[in-house]
PDB file of C-alpha atoms in Angstrom:
ATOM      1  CA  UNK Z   1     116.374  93.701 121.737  1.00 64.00           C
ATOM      2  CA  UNK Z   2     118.004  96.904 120.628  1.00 72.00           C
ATOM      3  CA  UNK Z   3     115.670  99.700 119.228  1.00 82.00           C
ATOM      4  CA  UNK Z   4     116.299 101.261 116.008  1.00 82.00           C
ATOM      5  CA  UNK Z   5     116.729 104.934 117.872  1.00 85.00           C
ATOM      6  CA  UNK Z   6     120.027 103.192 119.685  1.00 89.00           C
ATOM      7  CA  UNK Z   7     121.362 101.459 116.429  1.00 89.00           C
ATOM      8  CA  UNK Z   8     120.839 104.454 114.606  1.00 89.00           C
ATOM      9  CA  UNK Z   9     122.473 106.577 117.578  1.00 89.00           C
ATOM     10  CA  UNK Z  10     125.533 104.167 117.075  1.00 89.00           C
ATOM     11  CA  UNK Z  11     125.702 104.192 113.509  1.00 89.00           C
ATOM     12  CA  UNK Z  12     125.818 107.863 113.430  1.00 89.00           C
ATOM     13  CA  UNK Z  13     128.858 107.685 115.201  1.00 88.00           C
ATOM     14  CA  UNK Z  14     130.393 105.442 113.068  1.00 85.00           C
ATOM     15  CA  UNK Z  15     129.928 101.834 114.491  1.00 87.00           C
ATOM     16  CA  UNK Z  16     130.098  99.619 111.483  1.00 88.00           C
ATOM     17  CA  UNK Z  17     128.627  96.846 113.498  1.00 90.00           C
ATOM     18  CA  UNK Z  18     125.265  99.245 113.765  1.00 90.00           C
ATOM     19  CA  UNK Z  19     125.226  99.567 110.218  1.00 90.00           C
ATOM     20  CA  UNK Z  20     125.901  96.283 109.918  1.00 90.00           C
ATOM     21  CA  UNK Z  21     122.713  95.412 111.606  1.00 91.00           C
ATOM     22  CA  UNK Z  22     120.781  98.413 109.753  1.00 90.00           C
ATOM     23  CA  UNK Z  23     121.550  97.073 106.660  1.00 90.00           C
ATOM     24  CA  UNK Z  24     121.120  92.744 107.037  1.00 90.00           C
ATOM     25  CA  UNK Z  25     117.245  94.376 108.871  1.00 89.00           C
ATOM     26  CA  UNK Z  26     116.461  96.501 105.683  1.00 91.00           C
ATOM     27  CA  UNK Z  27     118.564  95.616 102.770  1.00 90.00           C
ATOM     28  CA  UNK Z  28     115.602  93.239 101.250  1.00 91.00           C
ATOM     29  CA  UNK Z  29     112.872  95.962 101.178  1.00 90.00           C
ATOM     30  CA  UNK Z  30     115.306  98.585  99.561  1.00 90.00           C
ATOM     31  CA  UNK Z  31     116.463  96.370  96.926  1.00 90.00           C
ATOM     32  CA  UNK Z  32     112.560  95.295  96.245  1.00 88.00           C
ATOM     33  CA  UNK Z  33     111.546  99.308  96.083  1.00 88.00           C
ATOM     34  CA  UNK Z  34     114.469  99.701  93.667  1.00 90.00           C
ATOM     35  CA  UNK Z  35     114.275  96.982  91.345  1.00 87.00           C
ATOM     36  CA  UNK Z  36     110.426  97.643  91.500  1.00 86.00           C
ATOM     37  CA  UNK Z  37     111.024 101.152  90.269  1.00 86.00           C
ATOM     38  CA  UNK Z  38     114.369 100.787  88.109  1.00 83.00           C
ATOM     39  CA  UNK Z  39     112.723  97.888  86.292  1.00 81.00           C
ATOM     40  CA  UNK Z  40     116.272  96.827  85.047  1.00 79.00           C
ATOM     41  CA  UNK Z  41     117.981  94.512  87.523  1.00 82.00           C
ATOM     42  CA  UNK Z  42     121.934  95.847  86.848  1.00 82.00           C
ATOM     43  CA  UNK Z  43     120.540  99.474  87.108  1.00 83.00           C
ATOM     44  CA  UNK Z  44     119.045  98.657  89.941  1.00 86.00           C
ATOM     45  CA  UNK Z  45     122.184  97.035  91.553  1.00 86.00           C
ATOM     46  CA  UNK Z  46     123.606 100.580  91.107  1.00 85.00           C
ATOM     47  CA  UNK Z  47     121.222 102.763  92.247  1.00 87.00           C
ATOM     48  CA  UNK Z  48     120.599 100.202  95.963  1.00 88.00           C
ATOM     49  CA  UNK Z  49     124.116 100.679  96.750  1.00 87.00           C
ATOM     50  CA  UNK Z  50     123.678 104.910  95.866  1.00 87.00           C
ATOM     51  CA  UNK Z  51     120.269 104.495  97.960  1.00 89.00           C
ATOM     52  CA  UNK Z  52     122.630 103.481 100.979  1.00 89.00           C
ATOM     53  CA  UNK Z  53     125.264 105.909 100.682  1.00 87.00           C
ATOM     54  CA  UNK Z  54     122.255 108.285 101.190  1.00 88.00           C
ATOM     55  CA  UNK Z  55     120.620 106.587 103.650  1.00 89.00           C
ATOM     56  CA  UNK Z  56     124.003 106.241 105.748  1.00 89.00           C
ATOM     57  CA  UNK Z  57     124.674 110.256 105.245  1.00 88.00           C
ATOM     58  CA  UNK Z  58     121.262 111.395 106.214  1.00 88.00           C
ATOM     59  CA  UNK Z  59     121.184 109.471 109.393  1.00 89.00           C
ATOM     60  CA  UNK Z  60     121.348 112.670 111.689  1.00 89.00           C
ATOM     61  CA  UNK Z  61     117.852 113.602 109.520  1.00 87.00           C
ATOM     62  CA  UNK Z  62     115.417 110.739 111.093  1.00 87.00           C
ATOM     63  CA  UNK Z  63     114.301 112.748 114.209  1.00 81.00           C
ATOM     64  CA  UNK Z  64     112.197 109.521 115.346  1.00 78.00           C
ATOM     65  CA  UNK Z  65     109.107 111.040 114.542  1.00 78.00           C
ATOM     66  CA  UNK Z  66     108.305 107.906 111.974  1.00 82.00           C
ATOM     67  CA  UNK Z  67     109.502 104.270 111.977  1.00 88.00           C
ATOM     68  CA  UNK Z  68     112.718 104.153 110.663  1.00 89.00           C
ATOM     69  CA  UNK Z  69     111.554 101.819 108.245  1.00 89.00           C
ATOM     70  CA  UNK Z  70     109.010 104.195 107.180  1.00 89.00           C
ATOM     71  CA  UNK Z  71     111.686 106.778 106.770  1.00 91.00           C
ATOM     72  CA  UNK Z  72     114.277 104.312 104.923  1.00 91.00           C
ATOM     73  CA  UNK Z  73     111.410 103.511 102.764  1.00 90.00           C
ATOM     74  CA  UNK Z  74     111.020 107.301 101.656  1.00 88.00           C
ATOM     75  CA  UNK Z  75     114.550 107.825 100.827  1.00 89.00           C
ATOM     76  CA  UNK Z  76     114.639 104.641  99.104  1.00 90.00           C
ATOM     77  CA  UNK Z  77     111.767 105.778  96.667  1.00 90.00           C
ATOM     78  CA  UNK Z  78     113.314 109.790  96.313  1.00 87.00           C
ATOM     79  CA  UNK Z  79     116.967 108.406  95.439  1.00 87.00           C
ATOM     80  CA  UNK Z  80     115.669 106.052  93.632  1.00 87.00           C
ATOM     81  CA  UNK Z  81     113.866 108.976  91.675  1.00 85.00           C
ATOM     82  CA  UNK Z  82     116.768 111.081  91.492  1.00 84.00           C
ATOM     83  CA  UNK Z  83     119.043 108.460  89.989  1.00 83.00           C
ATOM     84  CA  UNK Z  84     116.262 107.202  87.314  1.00 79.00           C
ATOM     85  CA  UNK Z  85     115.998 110.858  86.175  1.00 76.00           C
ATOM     86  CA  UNK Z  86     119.768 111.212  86.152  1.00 73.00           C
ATOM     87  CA  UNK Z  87     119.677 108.616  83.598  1.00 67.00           C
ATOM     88  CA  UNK Z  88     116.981 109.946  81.768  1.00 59.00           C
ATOM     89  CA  UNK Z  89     114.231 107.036  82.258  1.00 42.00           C
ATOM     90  CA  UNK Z  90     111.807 108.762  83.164  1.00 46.00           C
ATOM     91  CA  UNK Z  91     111.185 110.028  79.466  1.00 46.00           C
ATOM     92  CA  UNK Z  92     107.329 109.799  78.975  1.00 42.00           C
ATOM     93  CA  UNK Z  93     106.683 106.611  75.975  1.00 36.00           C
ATOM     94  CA  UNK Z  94     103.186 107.046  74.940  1.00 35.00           C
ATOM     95  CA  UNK Z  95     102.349 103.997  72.892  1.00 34.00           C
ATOM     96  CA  UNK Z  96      98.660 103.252  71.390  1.00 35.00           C
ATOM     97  CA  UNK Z  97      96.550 100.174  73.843  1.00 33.00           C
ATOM     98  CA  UNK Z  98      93.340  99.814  74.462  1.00 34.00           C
ATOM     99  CA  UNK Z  99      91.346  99.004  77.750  1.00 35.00           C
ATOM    100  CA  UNK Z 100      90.809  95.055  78.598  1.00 35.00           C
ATOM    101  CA  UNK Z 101      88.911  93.775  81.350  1.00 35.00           C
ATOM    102  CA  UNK Z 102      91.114  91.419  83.641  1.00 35.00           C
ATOM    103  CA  UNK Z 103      90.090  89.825  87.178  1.00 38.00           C
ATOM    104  CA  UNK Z 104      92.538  88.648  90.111  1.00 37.00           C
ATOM    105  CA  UNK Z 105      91.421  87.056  92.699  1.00 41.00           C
ATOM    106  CA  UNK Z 106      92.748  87.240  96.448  1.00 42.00           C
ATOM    107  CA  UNK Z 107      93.606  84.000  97.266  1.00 43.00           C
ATOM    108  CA  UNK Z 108      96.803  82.241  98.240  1.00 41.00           C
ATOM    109  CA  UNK Z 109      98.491  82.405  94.687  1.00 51.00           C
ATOM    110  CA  UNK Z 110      99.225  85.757  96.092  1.00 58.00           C
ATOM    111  CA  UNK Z 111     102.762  85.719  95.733  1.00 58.00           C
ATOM    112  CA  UNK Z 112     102.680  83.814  92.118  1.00 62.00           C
ATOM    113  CA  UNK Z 113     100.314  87.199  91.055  1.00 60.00           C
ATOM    114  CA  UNK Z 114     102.589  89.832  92.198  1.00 63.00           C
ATOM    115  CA  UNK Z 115     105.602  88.378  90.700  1.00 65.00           C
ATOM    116  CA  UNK Z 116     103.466  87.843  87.137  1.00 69.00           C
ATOM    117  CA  UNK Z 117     101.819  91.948  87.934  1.00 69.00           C
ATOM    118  CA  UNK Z 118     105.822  92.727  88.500  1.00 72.00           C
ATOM    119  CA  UNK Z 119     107.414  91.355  85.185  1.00 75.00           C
ATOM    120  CA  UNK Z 120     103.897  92.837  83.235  1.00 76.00           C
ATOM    121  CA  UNK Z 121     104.776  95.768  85.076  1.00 78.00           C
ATOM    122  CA  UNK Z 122     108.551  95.644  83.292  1.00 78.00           C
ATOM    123  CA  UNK Z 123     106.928  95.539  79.884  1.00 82.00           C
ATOM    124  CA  UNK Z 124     105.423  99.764  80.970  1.00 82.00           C
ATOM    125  CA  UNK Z 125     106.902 102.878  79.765  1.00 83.00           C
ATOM    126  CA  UNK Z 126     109.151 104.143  82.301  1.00 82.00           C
ATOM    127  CA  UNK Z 127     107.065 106.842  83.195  1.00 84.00           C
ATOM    128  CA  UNK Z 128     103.789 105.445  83.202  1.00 85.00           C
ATOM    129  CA  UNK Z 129     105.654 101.876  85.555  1.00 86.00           C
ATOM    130  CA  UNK Z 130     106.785 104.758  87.664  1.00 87.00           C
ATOM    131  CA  UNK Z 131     103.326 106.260  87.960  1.00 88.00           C
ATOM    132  CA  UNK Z 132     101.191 103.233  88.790  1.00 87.00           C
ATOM    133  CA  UNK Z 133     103.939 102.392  91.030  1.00 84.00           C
ATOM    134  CA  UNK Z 134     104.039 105.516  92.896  1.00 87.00           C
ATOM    135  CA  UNK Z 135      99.997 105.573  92.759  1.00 86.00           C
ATOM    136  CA  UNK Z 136      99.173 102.159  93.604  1.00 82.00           C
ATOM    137  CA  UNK Z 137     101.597 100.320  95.305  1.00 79.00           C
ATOM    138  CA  UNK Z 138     103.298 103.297  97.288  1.00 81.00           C
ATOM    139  CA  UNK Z 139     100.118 105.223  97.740  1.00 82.00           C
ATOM    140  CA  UNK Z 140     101.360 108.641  96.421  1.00 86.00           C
ATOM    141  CA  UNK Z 141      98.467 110.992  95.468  1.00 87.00           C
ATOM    142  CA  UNK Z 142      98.587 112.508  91.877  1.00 89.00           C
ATOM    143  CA  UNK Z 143      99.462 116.010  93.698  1.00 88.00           C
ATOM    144  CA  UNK Z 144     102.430 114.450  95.268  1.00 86.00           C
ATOM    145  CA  UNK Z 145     103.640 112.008  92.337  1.00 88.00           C
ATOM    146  CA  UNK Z 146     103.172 115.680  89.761  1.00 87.00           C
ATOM    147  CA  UNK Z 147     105.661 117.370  92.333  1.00 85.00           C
ATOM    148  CA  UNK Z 148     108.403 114.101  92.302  1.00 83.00           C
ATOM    149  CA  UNK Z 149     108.480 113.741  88.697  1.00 84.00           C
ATOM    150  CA  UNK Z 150     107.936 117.100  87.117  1.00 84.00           C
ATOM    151  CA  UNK Z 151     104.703 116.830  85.595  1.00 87.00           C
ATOM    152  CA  UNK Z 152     101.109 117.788  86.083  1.00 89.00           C
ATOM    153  CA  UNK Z 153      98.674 115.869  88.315  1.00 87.00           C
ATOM    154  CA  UNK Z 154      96.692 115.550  84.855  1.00 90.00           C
ATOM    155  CA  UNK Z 155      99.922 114.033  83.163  1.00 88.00           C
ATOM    156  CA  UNK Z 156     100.234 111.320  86.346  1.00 88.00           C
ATOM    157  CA  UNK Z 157      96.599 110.663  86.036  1.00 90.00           C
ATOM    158  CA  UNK Z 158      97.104 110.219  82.040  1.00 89.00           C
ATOM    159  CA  UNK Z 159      99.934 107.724  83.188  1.00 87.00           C
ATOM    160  CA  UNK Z 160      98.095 105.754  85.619  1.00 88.00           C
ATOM    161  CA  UNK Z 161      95.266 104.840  82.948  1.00 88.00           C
ATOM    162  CA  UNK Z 162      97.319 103.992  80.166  1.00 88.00           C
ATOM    163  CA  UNK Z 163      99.564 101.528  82.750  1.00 85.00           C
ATOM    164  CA  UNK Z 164      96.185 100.196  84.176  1.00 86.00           C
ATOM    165  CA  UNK Z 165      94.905  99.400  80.701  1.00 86.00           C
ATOM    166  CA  UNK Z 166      97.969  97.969  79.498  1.00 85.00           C
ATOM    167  CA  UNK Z 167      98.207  95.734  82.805  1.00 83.00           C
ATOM    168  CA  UNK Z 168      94.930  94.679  82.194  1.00 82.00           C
ATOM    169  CA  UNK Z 169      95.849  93.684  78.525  1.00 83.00           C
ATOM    170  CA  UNK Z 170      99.229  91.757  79.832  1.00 79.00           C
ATOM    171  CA  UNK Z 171      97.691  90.266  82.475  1.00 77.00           C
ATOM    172  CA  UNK Z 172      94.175  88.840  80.519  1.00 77.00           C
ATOM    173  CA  UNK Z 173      95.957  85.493  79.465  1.00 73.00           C
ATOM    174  CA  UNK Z 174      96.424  84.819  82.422  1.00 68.00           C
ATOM    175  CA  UNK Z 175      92.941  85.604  83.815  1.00 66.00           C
ATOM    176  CA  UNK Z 176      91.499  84.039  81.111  1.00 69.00           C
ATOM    177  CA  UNK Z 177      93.246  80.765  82.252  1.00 66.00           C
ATOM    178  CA  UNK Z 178      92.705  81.223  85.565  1.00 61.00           C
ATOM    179  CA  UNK Z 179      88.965  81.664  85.151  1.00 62.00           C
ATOM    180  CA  UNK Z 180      88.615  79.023  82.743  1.00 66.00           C
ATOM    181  CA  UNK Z 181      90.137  76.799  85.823  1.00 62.00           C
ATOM    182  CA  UNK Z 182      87.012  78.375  87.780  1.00 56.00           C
ATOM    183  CA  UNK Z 183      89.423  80.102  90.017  1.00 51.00           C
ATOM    184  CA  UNK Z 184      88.440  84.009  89.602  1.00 45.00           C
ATOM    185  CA  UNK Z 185      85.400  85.283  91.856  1.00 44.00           C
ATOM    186  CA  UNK Z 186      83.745  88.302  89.937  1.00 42.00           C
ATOM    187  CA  UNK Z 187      83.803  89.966  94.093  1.00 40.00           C
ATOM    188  CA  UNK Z 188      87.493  90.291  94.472  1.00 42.00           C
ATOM    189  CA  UNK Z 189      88.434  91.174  90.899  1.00 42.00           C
ATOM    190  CA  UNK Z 190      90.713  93.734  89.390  1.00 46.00           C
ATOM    191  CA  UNK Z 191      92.722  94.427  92.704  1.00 48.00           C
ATOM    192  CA  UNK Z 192      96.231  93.575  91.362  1.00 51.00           C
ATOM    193  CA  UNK Z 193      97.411  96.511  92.830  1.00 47.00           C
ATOM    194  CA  UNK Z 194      96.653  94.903  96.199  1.00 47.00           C
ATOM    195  CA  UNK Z 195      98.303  91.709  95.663  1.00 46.00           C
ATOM    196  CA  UNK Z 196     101.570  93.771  94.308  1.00 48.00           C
ATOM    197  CA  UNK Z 197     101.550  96.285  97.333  1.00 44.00           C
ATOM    198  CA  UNK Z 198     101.469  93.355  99.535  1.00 41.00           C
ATOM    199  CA  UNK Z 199     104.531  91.675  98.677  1.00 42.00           C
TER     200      UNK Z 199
END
């Protein structure tokens, strides 16, 4: 089985079979880290194929040092970036919600519960989606996610709660439900950022 170093090697000098291969290996996980962050399908379309143009032209820059997927991963999320501010939707929404109490459970519905977190997650400002998305799923600090965006590490934080809260408030129907069905234990609550991350 070829290595990524030697398809990368070959794409860089212009095999299209190599990127070929790069892209049918890595095309799904870009296009989820897009669509998770552009929250609008067609934008997303847009900004995936920009996300490999870059990826193809800064080829030479992966040294190895990191799993290429690791690396493709990180450019996905900074292009992505780039192109949502381009497009100004990144524009800070503050709307008024108030804190609810919600409970997940990790269990094999996982799949079902990231896909409901994900279209919740739709409903989110775009800056505070970006924030919690960047935070909890992608594991940014606050530190890092002020210096991507623009903003202080006291603005992210600001974002993270409000998305949290109004997750919380999306998501209690369906916890309600789900613990009426005696299907939520109290140990594993409130990690939906888990179950998203995971997918």
């Amino acid at each position: 089985m070829e290595t990524d170093a030697a398809i990368v090697r070959r794409a860089i000098d212009g095999d299209e079979r190599a990127m070929r291969l790069l892209w049918n290996q890595h095309a799904p996980h870009v296009e989820a880290v897009v669509r998770r962050l552009a929250g609008d399908p067609d934008l997303a379309e847009d900004i995936a194929q920009e996300v490999w143009i870059q990826i193809f032209r800064a080829l030479p820059s992966w040294r190895g040092d990191a799993k290429f997927s690791t690396w493709i991963h990180r450019v996905a999320i900074n292009r992505t970036l780039n192109a949502l501010r381009r497009v100004k939707r990144l524009a800070a929404t503050e709307t008024g919600i108030e804190e609810d109490s919600a409970v997940v459970e990790q269990d094999a519905e996982r799949r079902m519960l990231a896909q409901t977190i994900e279209s919740a997650a739709r409903q989110l400002s775009p800056g505070a989606r970006t924030v919690f998305l960047l935070h909890d799923v992608e594991g940014y600090t606050h530190e890092e996610i002020a210096t991507e965006l623009g903003i202080t590490p006291g603005g992210s934080k600001s974002q993270l709660f409000k998305a949290r809260a109004k997750l919380r408030r999306l998501l209690a129907p369906l916890m309600e439900q789900r613990a009426s069905n005696g299907g939520v234990d109290g140990e594993n609550g409130g990690n939906y950022e888990g179950h998203y991350a995971a997918q």
